[in-house]
Amino acid sequence: PSMAVAQHSLHAALLPDQNVLVAGGVGAGDTAVQTAQVLDTLRNGDADPTTKEPDWITVGSMNEARMFASATPLTQGHVLFAGGSASPAKASMEVYNWPTSMFESVSVQMPDGGRAQHAAALLGDGTVLLAGGTADPAIVGGGLVAAADVFELGDRDEGSSSWSGTFHAVNGDMAYPRRLADTVTINVVDNTGASVSGFRYLVQEDTTYEMNPESPPALIDQLGLNFHKSFHPIAQNGGQGVTGTSD
């Protein structure tokens, strides 16, 4: 089945009932969206109840439009959304309340400021590690964040339908600031430096290993010894190879 709203770079999380929550991401005009949907993976077929016909269910929208955020399924079944969105990144968080199918705010914000394109991981004690990212997704190669925080979701306030939470200190930040990979742009030029248009490219993988001809190892050792991998683009225009550079 098709989604109700077209969106890409969305956030997806598996729920305890085996349904899949899809929320936020990038919509028309390359703007962040608030739309949320749940894929009912166990829906019985109309014609044959013994078969499954997954279908989309519309749920409450996110409190804030978010793209390049993190979505972490929690042990309680809820999903924590942190940061993300346009320029600059957000420091706010919100929780998808699984039993009510509603998004609810978190009363605290990330202490190191807004971040997007960061890493998030559920730890063994139920807390969430938030690390790296960028303070501004619009800055290509810049705005990198080295900060790492551990968040513990608290109690839900019935009156305000919001959640408390606590950030715990970690033993230092990341050694190097990191964010999810930027889009790679390949510019092809000819021998005179003029731009070449209308080309296609692929990334070729070169896998080699080191072997001493004087004493070749057994086959099983060759396959696992000193592997080297390199990647480089190959550009073609009209089926002819084009001499060029990439950046």
Short mmCIF file of C-alpha atoms in Angstrom, two decimals:
data_model
loop_
_atom_site.label_atom_id
_atom_site.label_comp_id
_atom_site.label_asym_id
_atom_site.label_seq_id
_atom_site.Cartn_x
_atom_site.Cartn_y
_atom_site.Cartn_z
CA PRO A 1 0.00 0.00 0.00
CA SER A 2 1.06 3.58 -0.61
CA MET A 3 1.70 6.04 2.19
CA ALA A 4 -0.89 8.75 2.72
CA VAL A 5 1.78 11.44 2.40
CA ALA A 6 4.91 11.22 0.25
CA GLN A 7 8.00 11.79 2.38
CA HIS A 8 11.61 10.67 2.41
CA SER A 9 14.44 10.52 4.95
CA LEU A 10 11.71 9.58 7.39
CA HIS A 11 12.04 8.03 10.86
CA ALA A 12 10.78 4.47 11.37
CA ALA A 13 10.45 2.40 14.54
CA LEU A 14 9.11 -1.09 15.25
CA LEU A 15 6.34 -1.08 17.86
CA PRO A 16 5.62 -3.88 20.38
CA ASP A 17 2.57 -5.05 18.38
CA GLN A 18 4.80 -5.58 15.31
CA ASN A 19 3.40 -2.52 13.58
CA VAL A 20 5.80 0.09 12.22
CA LEU A 21 5.65 3.78 13.11
CA VAL A 22 6.76 6.18 10.37
CA ALA A 23 7.00 9.86 11.27
CA GLY A 24 8.55 13.10 10.13
CA GLY A 25 11.14 13.35 7.42
CA VAL A 26 11.31 15.50 4.31
CA GLY A 27 8.24 16.35 2.30
CA ALA A 28 7.35 18.59 -0.63
CA GLY A 29 9.66 21.54 -1.05
CA ASP A 30 12.38 19.79 0.96
CA THR A 31 10.78 20.93 4.21
CA ALA A 32 10.36 19.00 7.46
CA VAL A 33 6.96 17.37 8.02
CA GLN A 34 4.90 16.44 11.09
CA THR A 35 2.96 13.62 9.47
CA ALA A 36 2.90 10.25 11.23
CA GLN A 37 1.50 6.92 10.07
CA VAL A 38 1.54 3.34 11.34
CA LEU A 39 1.86 0.36 9.04
CA ASP A 40 -0.49 -2.37 10.28
CA THR A 41 1.57 -5.39 9.29
CA LEU A 42 -0.88 -7.99 10.67
CA ARG A 43 -4.09 -6.78 9.02
CA ASN A 44 -6.15 -9.68 7.74
CA GLY A 45 -7.03 -9.70 4.06
CA ASP A 46 -10.55 -8.71 3.03
CA ALA A 47 -10.99 -11.53 0.52
CA ASP A 48 -8.99 -14.16 2.40
CA PRO A 49 -8.67 -13.76 6.18
CA THR A 50 -5.81 -16.28 6.20
CA THR A 51 -3.59 -13.83 4.33
CA LYS A 52 -2.14 -10.54 5.50
CA GLU A 53 -2.76 -7.26 3.72
CA PRO A 54 -0.69 -4.54 5.43
CA ASP A 55 -2.26 -1.11 5.40
CA TRP A 56 -1.46 2.39 6.67
CA ILE A 57 -3.21 3.88 9.69
CA THR A 58 -3.13 7.64 10.28
CA VAL A 59 -2.20 8.62 13.83
CA GLY A 60 -1.72 11.93 15.61
CA SER A 61 0.82 14.30 14.10
CA MET A 62 4.15 15.08 15.72
CA ASN A 63 4.28 18.14 17.97
CA GLU A 64 7.00 19.60 15.76
CA ALA A 65 8.07 18.99 12.19
CA ARG A 66 11.34 17.05 12.24
CA MET A 67 13.78 15.78 9.69
CA PHE A 68 17.20 14.21 10.35
CA ALA A 69 16.11 13.48 13.94
CA SER A 70 16.54 10.21 15.85
CA ALA A 71 13.74 7.76 16.68
CA THR A 72 14.54 5.30 19.47
CA PRO A 73 12.08 2.57 20.57
CA LEU A 74 12.05 2.42 24.37
CA THR A 75 11.55 -0.54 26.67
CA GLN A 76 8.04 0.67 27.61
CA GLY A 77 6.97 0.50 23.96
CA HIS A 78 7.09 4.26 23.43
CA VAL A 79 9.39 5.93 20.88
CA LEU A 80 11.68 8.86 21.72
CA PHE A 81 12.23 11.48 19.00
CA ALA A 82 15.15 13.84 19.60
CA GLY A 83 16.41 16.90 17.74
CA GLY A 84 16.41 17.15 14.00
CA SER A 85 14.76 19.60 11.62
CA ALA A 86 15.98 22.39 9.46
CA SER A 87 18.42 25.24 10.09
CA PRO A 88 19.41 25.38 12.90
CA ALA A 89 18.73 22.00 14.52
CA LYS A 90 16.24 21.55 17.36
CA ALA A 91 17.11 20.73 20.98
CA SER A 92 13.58 19.58 21.83
CA MET A 93 12.32 16.01 22.19
CA GLU A 94 8.97 14.29 22.11
CA VAL A 95 7.57 10.83 22.83
CA TYR A 96 5.22 8.73 20.72
CA ASN A 97 2.87 7.23 23.32
CA TRP A 98 2.27 3.77 21.94
CA PRO A 99 -1.03 2.91 23.74
CA THR A 100 -2.65 6.25 22.84
CA SER A 101 -1.05 6.72 19.39
CA MET A 102 -0.30 10.34 20.28
CA PHE A 103 2.87 12.44 20.34
CA GLU A 104 3.62 14.11 23.67
CA SER A 105 6.25 16.67 24.63
CA VAL A 106 9.27 16.16 26.90
CA SER A 107 9.81 18.89 29.49
CA VAL A 108 13.60 19.01 29.15
CA GLN A 109 15.78 19.75 26.13
CA MET A 110 19.15 18.39 25.09
CA PRO A 111 21.74 20.18 27.26
CA ASP A 112 24.30 20.67 24.49
CA GLY A 113 21.87 22.48 22.20
CA GLY A 114 20.17 21.41 19.01
CA ARG A 115 21.51 18.55 16.95
CA ALA A 116 20.51 16.63 13.84
CA GLN A 117 21.95 13.72 11.87
CA HIS A 118 23.18 12.28 15.15
CA ALA A 119 23.40 8.74 16.50
CA ALA A 120 20.99 7.37 19.10
CA ALA A 121 21.07 3.99 20.83
CA LEU A 122 19.00 2.33 23.54
CA LEU A 123 21.28 1.18 26.35
CA GLY A 124 20.83 -1.88 28.54
CA ASP A 125 19.38 0.07 31.46
CA GLY A 126 16.68 1.68 29.32
CA THR A 127 18.43 5.02 28.90
CA VAL A 128 19.23 6.49 25.47
CA LEU A 129 22.66 7.58 24.26
CA LEU A 130 22.61 10.63 21.97
CA ALA A 131 25.96 11.39 20.34
CA GLY A 132 27.50 13.46 17.58
CA GLY A 133 25.53 15.11 14.79
CA THR A 134 25.48 18.66 13.53
CA ALA A 135 24.08 21.88 14.95
CA ASP A 136 22.95 22.93 11.48
CA PRO A 137 22.24 20.38 8.69
CA ALA A 138 22.41 23.21 6.13
CA ILE A 139 26.15 23.65 6.74
CA VAL A 140 27.85 21.08 4.51
CA GLY A 141 30.80 19.61 6.36
CA GLY A 142 30.41 22.07 9.25
CA GLY A 143 28.61 22.58 12.53
CA LEU A 144 29.79 19.21 13.78
CA VAL A 145 28.97 18.14 17.33
CA ALA A 146 31.20 15.99 19.53
CA ALA A 147 28.91 16.06 22.57
CA ALA A 148 27.45 12.84 23.98
CA ASP A 149 24.51 12.70 26.40
CA VAL A 150 22.57 9.92 28.11
CA PHE A 151 18.85 10.54 28.56
CA GLU A 152 16.46 8.78 30.94
CA LEU A 153 12.74 9.21 30.32
CA GLY A 154 10.82 10.01 33.49
CA ASP A 155 7.14 9.96 34.43
CA ARG A 156 4.17 11.17 32.45
CA ASP A 157 2.17 14.07 33.82
CA GLU A 158 -1.48 13.23 33.30
CA GLY A 159 -2.59 16.85 33.45
CA SER A 160 -0.28 18.18 30.75
CA SER A 161 0.27 14.91 28.86
CA SER A 162 3.98 15.60 28.92
CA TRP A 163 6.99 13.65 30.12
CA SER A 164 9.77 14.49 32.53
CA GLY A 165 13.32 13.33 31.93
CA THR A 166 16.88 13.45 33.18
CA PHE A 167 20.20 13.78 31.41
CA HIS A 168 23.08 11.89 33.02
CA ALA A 169 26.71 12.93 32.74
CA VAL A 170 28.97 10.79 30.57
CA ASN A 171 32.71 10.33 30.88
CA GLY A 172 33.70 12.87 28.24
CA ASP A 173 32.46 13.58 24.74
CA MET A 174 33.35 11.82 21.52
CA ALA A 175 37.01 11.98 20.50
CA TYR A 176 36.00 13.45 17.13
CA PRO A 177 32.79 15.24 16.10
CA ARG A 178 30.73 13.14 13.71
CA ARG A 179 27.53 13.37 11.72
CA LEU A 180 25.75 11.12 9.25
CA ALA A 181 27.39 11.19 5.83
CA ASP A 182 26.77 14.25 3.71
CA THR A 183 25.50 13.89 0.18
CA VAL A 184 28.42 13.16 -2.14
CA THR A 185 28.66 15.51 -5.12
CA ILE A 186 30.69 14.38 -8.11
CA ASN A 187 31.83 17.01 -10.60
CA VAL A 188 33.25 15.63 -13.84
CA VAL A 189 35.51 17.76 -16.03
CA ASP A 190 37.38 17.06 -19.24
CA ASN A 191 41.11 17.56 -19.85
CA THR A 192 40.60 21.31 -20.29
CA GLY A 193 38.77 21.67 -17.00
CA ALA A 194 35.37 22.24 -18.61
CA SER A 195 32.38 20.65 -16.90
CA VAL A 196 30.92 17.54 -18.52
CA SER A 197 27.14 17.08 -18.37
CA GLY A 198 24.83 14.19 -19.16
CA PHE A 199 26.96 11.52 -17.54
CA ARG A 200 26.22 8.50 -15.43
CA TYR A 201 28.44 7.19 -12.67
CA LEU A 202 28.84 4.20 -10.44
CA VAL A 203 31.07 3.42 -7.50
CA GLN A 204 33.48 0.60 -8.15
CA GLU A 205 34.84 -1.48 -5.30
CA ASP A 206 38.38 -2.81 -5.56
CA THR A 207 39.11 -5.64 -3.15
CA THR A 208 42.65 -7.01 -2.97
CA TYR A 209 44.72 -8.92 -0.47
CA GLU A 210 48.40 -9.26 0.15
CA MET A 211 50.10 -12.55 -0.65
CA ASN A 212 53.73 -13.65 -0.69
CA PRO A 213 54.36 -15.63 -3.93
CA GLU A 214 57.27 -17.43 -2.26
CA SER A 215 54.97 -19.08 0.28
CA PRO A 216 51.31 -18.75 -0.70
CA PRO A 217 48.94 -19.42 2.21
CA ALA A 218 46.11 -21.91 2.12
CA LEU A 219 42.96 -20.78 0.30
CA ILE A 220 41.03 -20.28 3.52
CA ASP A 221 43.76 -17.92 4.75
CA GLN A 222 43.93 -16.01 1.48
CA LEU A 223 40.29 -15.06 1.77
CA GLY A 224 40.76 -13.44 5.15
CA LEU A 225 44.27 -12.02 4.98
CA ASN A 226 45.07 -8.31 4.78
CA PHE A 227 42.02 -7.19 2.87
CA HIS A 228 42.11 -3.78 1.25
CA LYS A 229 39.09 -2.03 -0.19
CA SER A 230 38.99 1.18 -2.17
CA PHE A 231 36.14 2.98 -3.86
CA HIS A 232 36.28 5.36 -6.79
CA PRO A 233 33.72 6.74 -9.24
CA ILE A 234 33.63 5.79 -12.91
CA ALA A 235 31.89 8.32 -15.15
CA GLN A 236 30.49 7.58 -18.58
CA ASN A 237 28.98 9.82 -21.21
CA GLY A 238 27.14 8.17 -24.06
CA GLY A 239 28.84 4.88 -23.29
CA GLN A 240 32.32 6.36 -23.68
CA GLY A 241 34.72 6.71 -20.79
CA VAL A 242 35.27 10.28 -19.65
CA THR A 243 38.53 11.41 -18.13
CA GLY A 244 37.71 13.41 -15.08
CA THR A 245 38.10 14.11 -11.42
CA SER A 246 35.74 13.83 -8.50
CA ASP A 247 35.28 15.76 -5.31
#
